mmCIF file of N, CA and C in Angstrom:
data_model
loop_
_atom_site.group_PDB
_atom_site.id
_atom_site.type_symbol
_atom_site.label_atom_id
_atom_site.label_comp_id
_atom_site.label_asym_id
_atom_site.label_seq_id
_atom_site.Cartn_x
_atom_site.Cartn_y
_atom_site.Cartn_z
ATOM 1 N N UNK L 1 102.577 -36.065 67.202
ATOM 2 C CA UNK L 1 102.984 -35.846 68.564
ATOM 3 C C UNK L 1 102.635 -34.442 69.026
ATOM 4 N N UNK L 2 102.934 -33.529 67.827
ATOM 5 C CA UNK L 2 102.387 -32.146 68.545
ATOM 6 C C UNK L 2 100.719 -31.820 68.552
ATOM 7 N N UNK L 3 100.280 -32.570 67.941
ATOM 8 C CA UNK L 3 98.516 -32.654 68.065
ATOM 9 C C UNK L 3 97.751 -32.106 69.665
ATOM 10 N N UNK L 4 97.309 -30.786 69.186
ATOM 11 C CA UNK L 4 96.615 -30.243 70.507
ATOM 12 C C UNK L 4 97.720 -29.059 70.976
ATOM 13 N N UNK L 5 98.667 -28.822 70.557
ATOM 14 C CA UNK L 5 99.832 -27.597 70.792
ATOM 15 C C UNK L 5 99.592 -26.861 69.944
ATOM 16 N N UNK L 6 99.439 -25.271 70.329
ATOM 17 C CA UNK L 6 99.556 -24.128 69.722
ATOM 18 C C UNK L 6 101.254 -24.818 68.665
ATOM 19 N N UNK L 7 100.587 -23.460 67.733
ATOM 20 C CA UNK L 7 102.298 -23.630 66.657
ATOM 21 C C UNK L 7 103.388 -23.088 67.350
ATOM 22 N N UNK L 8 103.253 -22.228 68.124
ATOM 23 C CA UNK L 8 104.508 -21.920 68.747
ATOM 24 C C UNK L 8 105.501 -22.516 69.960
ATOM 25 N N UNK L 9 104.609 -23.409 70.658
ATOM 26 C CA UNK L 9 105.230 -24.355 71.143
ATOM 27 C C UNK L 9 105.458 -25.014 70.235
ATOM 28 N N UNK L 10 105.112 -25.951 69.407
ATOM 29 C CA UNK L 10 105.462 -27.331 68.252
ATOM 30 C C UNK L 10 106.665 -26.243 67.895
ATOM 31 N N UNK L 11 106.600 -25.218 67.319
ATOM 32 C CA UNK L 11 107.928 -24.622 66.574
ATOM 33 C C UNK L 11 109.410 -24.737 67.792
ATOM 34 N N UNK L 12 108.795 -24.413 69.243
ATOM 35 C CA UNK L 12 110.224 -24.168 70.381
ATOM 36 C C UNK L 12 110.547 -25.883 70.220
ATOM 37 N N UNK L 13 109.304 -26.475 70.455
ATOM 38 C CA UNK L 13 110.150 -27.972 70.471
ATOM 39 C C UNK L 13 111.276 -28.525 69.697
ATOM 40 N N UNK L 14 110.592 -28.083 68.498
ATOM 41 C CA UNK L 14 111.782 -28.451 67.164
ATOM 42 C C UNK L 14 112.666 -28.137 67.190
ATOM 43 N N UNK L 15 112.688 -26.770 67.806
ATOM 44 C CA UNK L 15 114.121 -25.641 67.596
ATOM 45 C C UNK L 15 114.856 -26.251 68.625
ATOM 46 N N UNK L 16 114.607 -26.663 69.873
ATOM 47 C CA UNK L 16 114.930 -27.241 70.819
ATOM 48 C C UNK L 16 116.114 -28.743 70.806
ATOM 49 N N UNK L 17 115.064 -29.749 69.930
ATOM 50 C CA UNK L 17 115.704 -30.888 69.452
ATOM 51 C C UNK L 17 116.562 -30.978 68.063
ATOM 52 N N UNK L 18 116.726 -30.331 67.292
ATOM 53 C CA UNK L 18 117.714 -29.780 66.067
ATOM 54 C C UNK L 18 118.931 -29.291 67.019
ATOM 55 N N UNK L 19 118.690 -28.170 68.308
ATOM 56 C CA UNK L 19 119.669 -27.896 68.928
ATOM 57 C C UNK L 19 120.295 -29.068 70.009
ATOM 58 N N UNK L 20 120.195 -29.902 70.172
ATOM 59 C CA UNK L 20 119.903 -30.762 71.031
ATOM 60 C C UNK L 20 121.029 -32.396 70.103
ATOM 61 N N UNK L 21 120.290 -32.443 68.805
ATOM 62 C CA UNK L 21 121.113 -33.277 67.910
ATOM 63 C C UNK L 21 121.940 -32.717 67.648
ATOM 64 N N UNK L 22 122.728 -31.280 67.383
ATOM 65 C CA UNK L 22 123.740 -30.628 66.855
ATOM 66 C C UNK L 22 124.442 -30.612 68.035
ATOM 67 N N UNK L 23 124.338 -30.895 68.981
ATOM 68 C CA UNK L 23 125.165 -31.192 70.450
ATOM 69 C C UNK L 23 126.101 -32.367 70.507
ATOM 70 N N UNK L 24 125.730 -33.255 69.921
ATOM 71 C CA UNK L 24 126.160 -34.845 69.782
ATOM 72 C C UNK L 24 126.028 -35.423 70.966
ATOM 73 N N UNK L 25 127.851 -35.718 71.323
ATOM 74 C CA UNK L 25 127.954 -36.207 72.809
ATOM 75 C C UNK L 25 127.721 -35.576 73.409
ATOM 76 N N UNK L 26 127.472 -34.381 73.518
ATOM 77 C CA UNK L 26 126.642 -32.845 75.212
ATOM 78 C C UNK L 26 125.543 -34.002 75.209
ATOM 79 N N UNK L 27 124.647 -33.936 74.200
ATOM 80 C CA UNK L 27 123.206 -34.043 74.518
ATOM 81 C C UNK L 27 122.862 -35.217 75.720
ATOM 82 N N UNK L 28 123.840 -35.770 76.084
ATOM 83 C CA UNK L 28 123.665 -37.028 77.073
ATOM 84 C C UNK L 28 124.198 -36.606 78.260
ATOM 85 N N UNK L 29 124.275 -35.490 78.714
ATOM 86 C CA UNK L 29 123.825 -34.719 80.016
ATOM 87 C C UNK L 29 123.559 -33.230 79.455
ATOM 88 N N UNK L 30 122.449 -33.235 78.887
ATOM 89 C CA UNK L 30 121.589 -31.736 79.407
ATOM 90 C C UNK L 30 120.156 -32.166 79.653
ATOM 91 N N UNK L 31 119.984 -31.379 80.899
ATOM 92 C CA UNK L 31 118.704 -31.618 81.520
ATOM 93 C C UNK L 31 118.699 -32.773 82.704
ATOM 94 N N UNK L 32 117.314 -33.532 82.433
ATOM 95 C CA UNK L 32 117.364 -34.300 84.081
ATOM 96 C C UNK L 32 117.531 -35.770 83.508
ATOM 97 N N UNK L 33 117.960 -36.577 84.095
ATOM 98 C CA UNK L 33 118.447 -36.376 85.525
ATOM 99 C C UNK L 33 120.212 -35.745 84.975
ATOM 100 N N UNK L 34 119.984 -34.821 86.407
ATOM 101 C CA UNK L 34 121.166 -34.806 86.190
ATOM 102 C C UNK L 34 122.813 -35.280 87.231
ATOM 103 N N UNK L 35 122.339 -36.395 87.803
ATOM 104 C CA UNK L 35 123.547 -37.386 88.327
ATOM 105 C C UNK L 35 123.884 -38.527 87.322
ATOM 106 N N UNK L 36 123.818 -38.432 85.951
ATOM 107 C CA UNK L 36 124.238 -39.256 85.278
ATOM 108 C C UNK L 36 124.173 -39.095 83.697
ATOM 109 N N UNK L 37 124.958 -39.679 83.048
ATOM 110 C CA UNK L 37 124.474 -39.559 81.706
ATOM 111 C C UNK L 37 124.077 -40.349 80.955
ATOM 112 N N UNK L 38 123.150 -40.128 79.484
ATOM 113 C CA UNK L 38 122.741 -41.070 78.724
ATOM 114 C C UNK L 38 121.056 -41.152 79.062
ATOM 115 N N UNK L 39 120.574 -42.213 78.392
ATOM 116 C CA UNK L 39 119.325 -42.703 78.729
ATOM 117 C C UNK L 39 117.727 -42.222 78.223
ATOM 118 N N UNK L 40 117.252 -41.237 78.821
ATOM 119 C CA UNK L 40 115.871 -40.899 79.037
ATOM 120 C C UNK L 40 116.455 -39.839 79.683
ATOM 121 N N UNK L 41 115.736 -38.487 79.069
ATOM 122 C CA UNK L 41 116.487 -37.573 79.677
ATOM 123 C C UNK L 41 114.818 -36.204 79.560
ATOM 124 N N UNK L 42 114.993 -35.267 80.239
ATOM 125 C CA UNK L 42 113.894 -34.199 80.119
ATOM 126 C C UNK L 42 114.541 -32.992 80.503
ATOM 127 N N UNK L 43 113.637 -32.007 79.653
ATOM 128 C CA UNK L 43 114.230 -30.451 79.550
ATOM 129 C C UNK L 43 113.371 -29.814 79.490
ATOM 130 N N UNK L 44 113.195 -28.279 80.555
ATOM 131 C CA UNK L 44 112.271 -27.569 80.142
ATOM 132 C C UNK L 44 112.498 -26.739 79.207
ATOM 133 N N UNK L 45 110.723 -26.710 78.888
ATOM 134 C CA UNK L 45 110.923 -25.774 77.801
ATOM 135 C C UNK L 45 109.744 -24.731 78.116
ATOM 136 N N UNK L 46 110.210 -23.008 77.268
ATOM 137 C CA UNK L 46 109.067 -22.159 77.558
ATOM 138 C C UNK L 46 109.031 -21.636 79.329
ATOM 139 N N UNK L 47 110.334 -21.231 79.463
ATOM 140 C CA UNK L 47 110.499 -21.251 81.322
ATOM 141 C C UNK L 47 109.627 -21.802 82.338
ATOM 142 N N UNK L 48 110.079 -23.098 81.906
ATOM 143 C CA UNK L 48 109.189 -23.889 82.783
ATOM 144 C C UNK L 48 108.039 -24.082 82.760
ATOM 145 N N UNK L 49 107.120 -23.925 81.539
ATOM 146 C CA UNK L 49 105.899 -24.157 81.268
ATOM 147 C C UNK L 49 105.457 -24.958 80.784
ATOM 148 N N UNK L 50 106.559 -26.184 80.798
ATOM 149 C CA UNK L 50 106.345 -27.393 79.965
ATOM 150 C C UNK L 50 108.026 -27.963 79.918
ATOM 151 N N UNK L 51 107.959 -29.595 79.331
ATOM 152 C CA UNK L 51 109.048 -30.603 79.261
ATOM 153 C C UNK L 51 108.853 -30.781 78.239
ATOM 154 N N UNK L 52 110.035 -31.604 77.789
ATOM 155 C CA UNK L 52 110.352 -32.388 77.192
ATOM 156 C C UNK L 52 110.842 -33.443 77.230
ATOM 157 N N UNK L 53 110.412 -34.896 77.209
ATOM 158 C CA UNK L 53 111.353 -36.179 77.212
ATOM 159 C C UNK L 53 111.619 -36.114 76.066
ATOM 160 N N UNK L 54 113.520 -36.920 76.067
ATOM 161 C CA UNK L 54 113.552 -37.325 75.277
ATOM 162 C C UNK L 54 114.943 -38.271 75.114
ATOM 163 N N UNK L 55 115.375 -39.275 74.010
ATOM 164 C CA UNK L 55 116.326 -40.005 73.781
ATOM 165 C C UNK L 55 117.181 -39.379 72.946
ATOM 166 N N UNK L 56 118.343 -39.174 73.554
ATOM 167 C CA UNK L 56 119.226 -38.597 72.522
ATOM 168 C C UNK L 56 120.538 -39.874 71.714
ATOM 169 N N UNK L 57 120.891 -39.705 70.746
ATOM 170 C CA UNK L 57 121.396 -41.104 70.137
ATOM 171 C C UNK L 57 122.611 -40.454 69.369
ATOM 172 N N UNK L 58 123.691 -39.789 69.954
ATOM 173 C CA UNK L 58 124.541 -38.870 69.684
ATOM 174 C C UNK L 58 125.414 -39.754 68.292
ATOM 175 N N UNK L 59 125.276 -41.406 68.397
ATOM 176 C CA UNK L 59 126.301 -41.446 67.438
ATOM 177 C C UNK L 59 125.076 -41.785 65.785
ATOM 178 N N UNK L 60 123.739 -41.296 65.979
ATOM 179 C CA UNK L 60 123.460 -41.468 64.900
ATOM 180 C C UNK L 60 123.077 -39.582 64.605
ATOM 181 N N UNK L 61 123.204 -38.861 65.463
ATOM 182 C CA UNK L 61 122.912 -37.502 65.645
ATOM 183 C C UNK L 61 121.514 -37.177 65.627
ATOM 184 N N UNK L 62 121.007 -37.661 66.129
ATOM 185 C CA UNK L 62 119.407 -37.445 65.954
ATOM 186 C C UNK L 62 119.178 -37.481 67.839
ATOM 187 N N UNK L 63 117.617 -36.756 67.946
ATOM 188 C CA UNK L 63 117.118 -36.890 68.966
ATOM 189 C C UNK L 63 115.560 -37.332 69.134
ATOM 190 N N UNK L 64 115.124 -38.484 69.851
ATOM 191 C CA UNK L 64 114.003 -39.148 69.931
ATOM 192 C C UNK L 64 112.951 -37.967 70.884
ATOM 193 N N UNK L 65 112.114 -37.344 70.419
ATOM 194 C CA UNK L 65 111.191 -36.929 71.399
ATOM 195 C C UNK L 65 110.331 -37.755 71.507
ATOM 196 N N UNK L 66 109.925 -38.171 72.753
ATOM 197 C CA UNK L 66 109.101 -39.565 73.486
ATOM 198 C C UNK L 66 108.106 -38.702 74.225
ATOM 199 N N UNK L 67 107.709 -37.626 74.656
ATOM 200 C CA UNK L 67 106.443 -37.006 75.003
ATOM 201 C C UNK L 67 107.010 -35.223 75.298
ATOM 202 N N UNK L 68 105.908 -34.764 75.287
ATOM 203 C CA UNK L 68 105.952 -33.180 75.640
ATOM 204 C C UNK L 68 104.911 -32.802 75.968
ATOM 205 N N UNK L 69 105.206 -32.312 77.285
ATOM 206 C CA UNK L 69 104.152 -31.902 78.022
ATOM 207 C C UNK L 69 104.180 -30.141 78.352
ATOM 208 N N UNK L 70 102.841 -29.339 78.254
ATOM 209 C CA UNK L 70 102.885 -28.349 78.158
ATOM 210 C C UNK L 70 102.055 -27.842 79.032
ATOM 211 N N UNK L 71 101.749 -26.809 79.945
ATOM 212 C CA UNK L 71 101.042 -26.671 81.047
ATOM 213 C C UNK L 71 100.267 -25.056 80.553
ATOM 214 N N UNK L 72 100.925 -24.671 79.517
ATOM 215 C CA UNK L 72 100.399 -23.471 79.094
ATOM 216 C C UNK L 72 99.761 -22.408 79.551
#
């Protein structure tokens, strides 16, 4: 998935979603959208120089990254 990303983005992503699973139930409202919780969710990353989708699954504690986009 990180194929074609400098290492230092691939490294913020990770750091990102480790922080993100250690959230549990947070992780199902941070980021967009934000009128609701749960679902398909995206976060920037790198002030705004890029997203992240992703599925967060608080009761197995893990987080699905489903694409990342980087504008670099």
């Amino acid at each position: 998935m990180t194929e074609g990303l400098s290492t230092g983005v691939a490294a913020e992503v990770e750091r990102l979603t480790t922080e993100l699973a250690a959230l549990g139930e947070g992780s199902v409202r941070i980021g967009r959208p934000t009128d609701r919780e749960g679902g398909p969710r995206e976060f920037d990353i790198l002030g705004g120089r890029g997203f992240i989708s992703f599925l967060p699954v608080p009761r197995h504690e893990c987080v699905y990254v489903c694409d990342i986009t980087f504008y670099g």
